[in-house]
CSV table of C-alpha atoms in Angstrom, one decimal:
chain,number,residue,atom,x,y,z
A,1,MET,CA,0.0,0.1,0.0
A,2,PRO,CA,1.8,3.0,-1.3
A,3,ILE,CA,1.4,6.1,0.8
A,4,LYS,CA,2.9,9.3,-0.7
A,5,SER,CA,3.1,13.1,0.2
A,6,TYR,CA,3.5,15.8,-2.3
A,7,LEU,CA,3.5,19.5,-2.6
A,8,ALA,CA,1.2,20.4,-5.4
A,9,TYR,CA,1.7,23.7,-7.2
A,10,PRO,CA,-1.4,25.1,-9.0
A,11,ALA,CA,-1.3,27.2,-12.1
A,12,THR,CA,-1.9,30.9,-11.6
A,13,GLY,CA,-5.3,31.7,-10.1
A,14,ARG,CA,-6.4,27.9,-10.1
A,15,ARG,CA,-5.7,26.9,-6.6
A,16,ASP,CA,-9.3,26.3,-5.5
A,17,GLU,CA,-10.1,24.5,-8.6
A,18,LEU,CA,-7.0,22.2,-8.4
A,19,ALA,CA,-7.7,21.6,-4.5
A,20,ALA,CA,-11.3,20.5,-5.6
A,21,ALA,CA,-10.1,18.4,-8.4
A,22,LEU,CA,-7.5,16.7,-6.2
A,23,GLY,CA,-10.1,16.1,-3.6
A,24,ARG,CA,-12.3,14.2,-5.9
A,25,LEU,CA,-9.6,11.7,-6.7
A,26,ARG,CA,-9.8,8.4,-4.9
A,27,GLY,CA,-7.1,7.9,-2.2
A,28,CYS,CA,-6.3,11.6,-2.1
A,29,GLN,CA,-6.4,14.1,0.8
A,30,VAL,CA,-5.6,17.7,0.1
A,31,VAL,CA,-4.6,20.5,2.7
A,32,PRO,CA,-4.3,23.9,1.3
A,33,ALA,CA,-1.8,26.1,2.9
A,34,LEU,CA,-3.1,29.0,5.0
A,35,ASN,CA,-1.1,31.9,3.2
A,36,ARG,CA,0.5,30.5,0.2
A,37,ASP,CA,-0.6,28.7,-3.1
A,38,PRO,CA,0.9,25.1,-2.7
A,39,LEU,CA,-1.3,22.3,-1.6
A,40,VAL,CA,-0.2,19.4,0.5
A,41,LEU,CA,-1.4,16.2,-1.1
A,42,THR,CA,-1.3,12.9,0.5
A,43,THR,CA,-2.2,9.7,-1.4
A,44,ASP,CA,-3.0,6.3,-0.1
A,45,THR,CA,-3.5,3.5,-2.4
A,46,PRO,CA,-4.1,-0.2,-2.1
A,47,ASP,CA,-1.4,-1.4,-4.5
A,48,GLU,CA,1.0,-0.5,-7.2
A,49,ALA,CA,-1.7,-0.8,-9.9
A,50,ALA,CA,-3.8,1.8,-8.2
A,51,GLU,CA,-0.9,4.1,-7.5
A,52,ALA,CA,0.2,3.9,-11.3
A,53,ALA,CA,-3.4,4.9,-12.2
A,54,LEU,CA,-3.5,7.7,-9.7
A,55,GLU,CA,-0.2,8.9,-11.2
A,56,VAL,CA,-1.8,9.2,-14.7
A,57,ALA,CA,-4.9,11.0,-13.3
A,58,LEU,CA,-2.5,13.4,-11.3
A,59,ALA,CA,-0.8,14.2,-14.6
A,60,ALA,CA,-3.8,14.8,-16.6
A,61,LEU,CA,-5.1,17.6,-14.2
A,62,PRO,CA,-5.2,20.9,-16.1
A,63,GLY,CA,-4.8,23.2,-13.1
A,64,LEU,CA,-1.6,21.4,-11.9
A,65,HIS,CA,1.4,23.3,-12.7
A,66,GLY,CA,3.8,21.1,-10.8
A,67,LEU,CA,3.9,18.2,-8.3
A,68,GLY,CA,7.0,17.6,-5.8
A,69,LEU,CA,7.3,14.3,-4.0
A,70,VAL,CA,8.1,15.0,-0.4
A,71,ALA,CA,8.0,11.5,1.1
A,72,GLY,CA,6.8,8.0,0.1
A,73,LEU,CA,6.3,4.8,1.8
A,74,ALA,CA,5.6,1.4,0.3
A,75,ASP,CA,4.5,-1.6,2.4
A,76,THR,CA,6.8,-4.4,1.1
A,77,GLU,CA,5.6,-6.9,3.7
A,78,PRO,CA,3.5,-9.9,2.2
A,79,ALA,CA,-0.1,-9.7,3.3
A,80,GLY,CA,-0.8,-11.6,6.6
A,81,ASP,CA,2.6,-11.4,8.0
């Protein structure tokens, strides 16, 4: 189960639109900065296939100017151990 944290940079004037679009994506939680444009995005996906699909969806968002990975964690233990 990959869990990642990003700083999402919106295109000029599109912060609220981007926050709403990110919030609609499954496995995403968005926290806007109080006094700046970047958004903190955390993702939690059940497996690598879902993570890959989410990455494609993120890349397709029109209001997203840039996305910087801050941290990532992948559960590499087999299920049930």
